[in-house]
Structures are given as structure tokens and as C-alpha cells.
Short mmCIF file of N, CA and C in Angstrom, two decimals:
data_model
loop_
_atom_site.label_atom_id
_atom_site.label_comp_id
_atom_site.label_asym_id
_atom_site.label_seq_id
_atom_site.Cartn_x
_atom_site.Cartn_y
_atom_site.Cartn_z
N MET H 356 49.51 277.25 111.10
CA MET H 356 49.80 278.44 111.90
C MET H 356 50.26 279.55 110.96
N SER H 357 49.76 280.76 111.22
CA SER H 357 50.13 281.89 110.37
C SER H 357 51.57 282.32 110.66
N ASP H 358 52.18 283.00 109.69
CA ASP H 358 53.54 283.52 109.87
C ASP H 358 53.58 284.49 111.05
N THR H 359 52.53 285.26 111.21
CA THR H 359 52.47 286.24 112.30
C THR H 359 52.55 285.54 113.65
N LEU H 360 51.72 284.53 113.85
CA LEU H 360 51.75 283.80 115.13
C LEU H 360 53.09 283.11 115.33
N GLU H 361 53.64 282.56 114.27
CA GLU H 361 54.94 281.91 114.37
C GLU H 361 56.01 282.90 114.80
N ASP H 362 55.98 284.11 114.23
CA ASP H 362 56.93 285.17 114.62
C ASP H 362 56.77 285.51 116.10
N PHE H 363 55.53 285.70 116.54
CA PHE H 363 55.28 286.06 117.93
C PHE H 363 55.78 284.97 118.88
N ILE H 364 55.51 283.72 118.53
CA ILE H 364 55.93 282.60 119.38
C ILE H 364 57.46 282.55 119.46
N THR H 365 58.12 282.73 118.33
CA THR H 365 59.59 282.72 118.30
C THR H 365 60.17 283.81 119.20
N VAL H 366 59.60 284.99 119.16
CA VAL H 366 60.10 286.10 119.97
C VAL H 366 59.76 285.91 121.44
N LEU H 367 58.55 285.44 121.73
CA LEU H 367 58.08 285.37 123.11
C LEU H 367 58.51 284.12 123.86
N GLN H 368 58.86 283.05 123.17
CA GLN H 368 59.24 281.80 123.83
C GLN H 368 60.35 282.03 124.88
N PRO H 369 61.49 282.59 124.51
CA PRO H 369 62.55 282.76 125.52
C PRO H 369 62.20 283.80 126.59
N LYS H 370 61.37 284.76 126.26
CA LYS H 370 61.00 285.79 127.23
C LYS H 370 60.04 285.27 128.28
N ALA H 371 59.15 284.36 127.88
CA ALA H 371 58.09 283.89 128.78
C ALA H 371 58.48 282.65 129.58
N ALA H 372 59.35 281.83 129.05
CA ALA H 372 59.69 280.56 129.70
C ALA H 372 60.18 280.78 131.14
N GLY H 373 59.50 280.13 132.07
CA GLY H 373 59.87 280.20 133.47
C GLY H 373 59.49 281.48 134.19
N ARG H 374 58.77 282.37 133.52
CA ARG H 374 58.47 283.68 134.11
C ARG H 374 57.00 283.94 134.35
N ILE H 375 56.13 283.03 133.92
CA ILE H 375 54.70 283.27 134.06
C ILE H 375 54.08 282.17 134.91
N ARG H 376 53.31 282.58 135.90
CA ARG H 376 52.51 281.63 136.65
C ARG H 376 51.14 281.61 136.01
N GLY H 377 50.56 280.43 135.89
CA GLY H 377 49.26 280.34 135.24
C GLY H 377 49.41 280.52 133.75
N THR H 378 48.38 281.08 133.14
CA THR H 378 48.39 281.24 131.69
C THR H 378 47.94 282.64 131.28
N ALA H 379 48.50 283.08 130.18
CA ALA H 379 48.09 284.35 129.58
C ALA H 379 47.85 284.06 128.10
N LYS H 380 46.87 284.75 127.55
CA LYS H 380 46.54 284.56 126.14
C LYS H 380 46.61 285.91 125.43
N LEU H 381 47.29 285.92 124.30
CA LEU H 381 47.32 287.08 123.42
C LEU H 381 46.45 286.75 122.22
N ILE H 382 45.38 287.48 122.04
CA ILE H 382 44.55 287.29 120.85
C ILE H 382 44.96 288.36 119.85
N VAL H 383 45.52 287.90 118.74
CA VAL H 383 45.94 288.79 117.67
C VAL H 383 44.77 288.83 116.68
N THR H 384 44.09 289.95 116.63
CA THR H 384 42.89 290.10 115.83
C THR H 384 43.12 289.64 114.39
N GLY H 385 42.29 288.74 113.93
CA GLY H 385 42.37 288.25 112.56
C GLY H 385 43.43 287.19 112.32
N GLU H 386 44.22 286.86 113.34
CA GLU H 386 45.30 285.89 113.17
C GLU H 386 45.11 284.64 114.02
N GLY H 387 44.74 284.81 115.29
CA GLY H 387 44.62 283.68 116.19
C GLY H 387 45.11 284.05 117.57
N ALA H 388 45.58 283.05 118.32
CA ALA H 388 45.97 283.28 119.71
C ALA H 388 47.32 282.66 120.01
N VAL H 389 48.04 283.32 120.91
CA VAL H 389 49.30 282.81 121.44
C VAL H 389 49.10 282.63 122.94
N MET H 390 49.44 281.46 123.44
CA MET H 390 49.34 281.17 124.87
C MET H 390 50.73 281.30 125.48
N LEU H 391 50.78 281.96 126.63
CA LEU H 391 52.02 282.09 127.39
C LEU H 391 51.83 281.41 128.73
N ASP H 392 52.79 280.58 129.11
CA ASP H 392 52.76 279.94 130.42
C ASP H 392 54.19 279.67 130.86
N GLU H 393 54.36 278.92 131.93
CA GLU H 393 55.70 278.67 132.46
C GLU H 393 56.61 278.00 131.43
N ALA H 394 56.03 277.22 130.52
CA ALA H 394 56.82 276.53 129.50
C ALA H 394 57.26 277.47 128.38
N GLY H 395 56.62 278.62 128.25
CA GLY H 395 56.97 279.58 127.20
C GLY H 395 55.77 279.99 126.39
N ALA H 396 55.91 279.99 125.08
CA ALA H 396 54.85 280.45 124.18
C ALA H 396 54.49 279.34 123.21
N ARG H 397 53.20 279.26 122.88
CA ARG H 397 52.72 278.27 121.93
C ARG H 397 51.45 278.79 121.28
N GLU H 398 51.08 278.19 120.17
CA GLU H 398 49.83 278.56 119.53
C GLU H 398 48.67 278.08 120.40
N GLY H 399 47.64 278.88 120.49
CA GLY H 399 46.46 278.52 121.25
C GLY H 399 45.22 278.74 120.42
N THR H 400 44.07 278.60 121.07
CA THR H 400 42.81 278.88 120.41
C THR H 400 42.14 280.03 121.15
N GLN H 401 41.28 280.75 120.47
CA GLN H 401 40.65 281.91 121.08
C GLN H 401 39.73 281.54 122.22
N ASP H 402 39.22 280.30 122.23
CA ASP H 402 38.32 279.90 123.31
C ASP H 402 39.03 279.14 124.43
N GLU H 403 40.34 279.03 124.35
CA GLU H 403 41.12 278.36 125.40
C GLU H 403 41.15 279.23 126.66
N ALA H 404 41.00 278.59 127.82
CA ALA H 404 40.97 279.32 129.09
C ALA H 404 42.34 279.90 129.43
N ALA H 405 42.32 281.08 130.05
CA ALA H 405 43.55 281.73 130.50
C ALA H 405 43.23 282.63 131.69
N ASP H 406 44.23 282.90 132.52
CA ASP H 406 44.04 283.79 133.66
C ASP H 406 43.86 285.24 133.23
N VAL H 407 44.49 285.60 132.13
CA VAL H 407 44.35 286.95 131.58
C VAL H 407 44.44 286.86 130.06
N THR H 408 43.63 287.67 129.40
CA THR H 408 43.63 287.70 127.94
C THR H 408 43.87 289.14 127.48
N LEU H 409 44.85 289.31 126.60
CA LEU H 409 45.12 290.60 125.99
C LEU H 409 44.74 290.49 124.52
N THR H 410 43.95 291.43 124.03
CA THR H 410 43.48 291.41 122.65
C THR H 410 43.88 292.71 121.97
N ALA H 411 44.50 292.57 120.80
CA ALA H 411 44.89 293.75 120.02
C ALA H 411 45.20 293.31 118.59
N SER H 412 45.39 294.27 117.74
CA SER H 412 45.78 293.97 116.36
C SER H 412 47.26 293.57 116.32
N GLU H 413 47.65 292.98 115.22
CA GLU H 413 49.06 292.61 115.04
C GLU H 413 49.94 293.86 115.16
N ALA H 414 49.51 294.96 114.54
CA ALA H 414 50.30 296.20 114.56
C ALA H 414 50.51 296.70 115.98
N VAL H 415 49.48 296.66 116.81
CA VAL H 415 49.60 297.14 118.18
C VAL H 415 50.55 296.24 118.97
N PHE H 416 50.41 294.92 118.86
CA PHE H 416 51.32 294.02 119.58
C PHE H 416 52.76 294.23 119.11
N ARG H 417 52.96 294.41 117.81
CA ARG H 417 54.33 294.63 117.30
C ARG H 417 54.92 295.94 117.85
N LYS H 418 54.10 296.99 117.92
CA LYS H 418 54.56 298.26 118.47
C LYS H 418 54.90 298.13 119.95
N ILE H 419 54.08 297.38 120.68
CA ILE H 419 54.36 297.15 122.11
C ILE H 419 55.68 296.40 122.25
N MET H 420 55.87 295.35 121.46
CA MET H 420 57.09 294.54 121.58
C MET H 420 58.33 295.29 121.13
N SER H 421 58.18 296.25 120.22
CA SER H 421 59.34 297.02 119.76
C SER H 421 59.65 298.21 120.66
N GLY H 422 58.72 298.50 121.58
CA GLY H 422 58.91 299.65 122.46
C GLY H 422 58.33 300.94 121.92
N ASP H 423 57.70 300.88 120.75
CA ASP H 423 57.10 302.08 120.16
C ASP H 423 55.73 302.42 120.73
N GLN H 424 55.13 301.49 121.47
CA GLN H 424 53.81 301.71 122.07
C GLN H 424 53.86 301.28 123.53
N ASN H 425 53.51 302.17 124.42
CA ASN H 425 53.41 301.84 125.83
C ASN H 425 52.15 301.00 126.03
N PRO H 426 52.25 299.82 126.67
CA PRO H 426 51.08 298.97 126.83
C PRO H 426 49.95 299.64 127.62
N MET H 427 50.30 300.41 128.63
CA MET H 427 49.28 301.09 129.43
C MET H 427 48.54 302.13 128.59
N MET H 428 49.27 302.87 127.76
CA MET H 428 48.63 303.85 126.89
C MET H 428 47.77 303.16 125.83
N ALA H 429 48.23 302.00 125.34
CA ALA H 429 47.42 301.24 124.38
C ALA H 429 46.11 300.81 125.03
N PHE H 430 46.19 300.40 126.29
CA PHE H 430 44.98 300.00 127.03
C PHE H 430 44.06 301.21 127.24
N MET H 431 44.63 302.31 127.69
CA MET H 431 43.83 303.51 127.99
C MET H 431 43.16 304.08 126.73
N SER H 432 43.80 303.91 125.58
CA SER H 432 43.24 304.43 124.33
C SER H 432 42.32 303.43 123.63
N GLY H 433 42.16 302.25 124.21
CA GLY H 433 41.27 301.25 123.64
C GLY H 433 41.89 300.38 122.56
N LYS H 434 43.18 300.53 122.32
CA LYS H 434 43.85 299.71 121.30
C LYS H 434 44.14 298.30 121.82
N LEU H 435 44.27 298.18 123.14
CA LEU H 435 44.57 296.90 123.79
C LEU H 435 43.46 296.63 124.80
N LYS H 436 42.85 295.47 124.70
CA LYS H 436 41.79 295.09 125.63
C LYS H 436 42.33 294.03 126.57
N VAL H 437 41.96 294.13 127.84
CA VAL H 437 42.42 293.19 128.86
C VAL H 437 41.21 292.57 129.53
N ASP H 438 41.22 291.25 129.64
CA ASP H 438 40.16 290.53 130.33
C ASP H 438 40.82 289.56 131.31
N GLY H 439 40.51 289.72 132.59
CA GLY H 439 41.08 288.83 133.59
C GLY H 439 41.90 289.59 134.61
N ASN H 440 42.83 288.88 135.20
CA ASN H 440 43.64 289.38 136.31
C ASN H 440 44.54 290.54 135.88
N PRO H 441 44.31 291.75 136.43
CA PRO H 441 45.12 292.91 136.01
C PRO H 441 46.59 292.80 136.40
N GLN H 442 46.88 292.13 137.51
CA GLN H 442 48.29 291.97 137.91
C GLN H 442 49.04 291.09 136.91
N ARG H 443 48.37 290.08 136.42
CA ARG H 443 49.00 289.23 135.40
C ARG H 443 49.16 290.00 134.09
N ALA H 444 48.22 290.88 133.79
CA ALA H 444 48.32 291.70 132.59
C ALA H 444 49.57 292.57 132.66
N LEU H 445 49.87 293.12 133.82
CA LEU H 445 51.08 293.93 133.98
C LEU H 445 52.34 293.08 133.79
N LYS H 446 52.32 291.86 134.31
CA LYS H 446 53.46 290.95 134.16
C LYS H 446 53.67 290.62 132.68
N VAL H 447 52.57 290.33 131.99
CA VAL H 447 52.67 290.02 130.55
C VAL H 447 53.18 291.23 129.78
N SER H 448 52.70 292.41 130.13
CA SER H 448 53.17 293.65 129.49
C SER H 448 54.66 293.82 129.66
N ALA H 449 55.16 293.50 130.86
CA ALA H 449 56.60 293.61 131.11
C ALA H 449 57.39 292.65 130.22
N ILE H 450 56.85 291.45 130.02
CA ILE H 450 57.51 290.48 129.17
C ILE H 450 57.48 290.94 127.71
N LEU H 451 56.37 291.48 127.27
CA LEU H 451 56.24 291.94 125.88
C LEU H 451 57.22 293.07 125.56
N THR H 452 57.48 293.92 126.54
CA THR H 452 58.30 295.11 126.27
C THR H 452 59.79 294.90 126.50
N GLU H 453 60.19 293.71 126.89
CA GLU H 453 61.64 293.46 127.11
C GLU H 453 62.41 293.53 125.83
#
């Protein structure tokens, strides 16, 4: 596992645990995938099934998590791609920005 994914999992584990129904996948371009579910965060694979998938670069995800990038603006500008249930994408965005 890359240091980047390990960092993301460490930060997202307590934020996601018990707060997500189903599954969400964050694809960090060039790094891999992080899966979020009721148990928290773990490393995943890019082809693993999820209810919603958010794809962005490491820099964009870090800016979203630090509060320097609004997730909706990242989506509108094409920096963040969403595939799947839009309501779950909003829930995941809320968790990322805490």
C-alpha cells in the first residue's frame, strides 16, 4: 500500500466508521483506491464494486479534506468525477470535509 493511501485511510477511518450505508470508493489517480463503508476505511481495488465512486488526484482529495477545495466546485470544474448514487456522493463529501 502506498503512503498516500495509508494516510487517507488513517484520516478517513474514524470519520467513516458507522456513518456510511453501502460502499463508497475513492479512486486516487495514480495511487489506487480507498473503500469506505460502515466499518470505516480500507484499501480497495479500482475494479471493486461500490454504490458511488469519486475519482480525483491526490492533490484534489487533500484540498477537499483540508477545506481548501469545495467538493461541489471540484465536481463542477471537472477536478472530481462522480459515478453512481449522487446522494451518497454528497454524504461522502460531507465526511471528507469534516
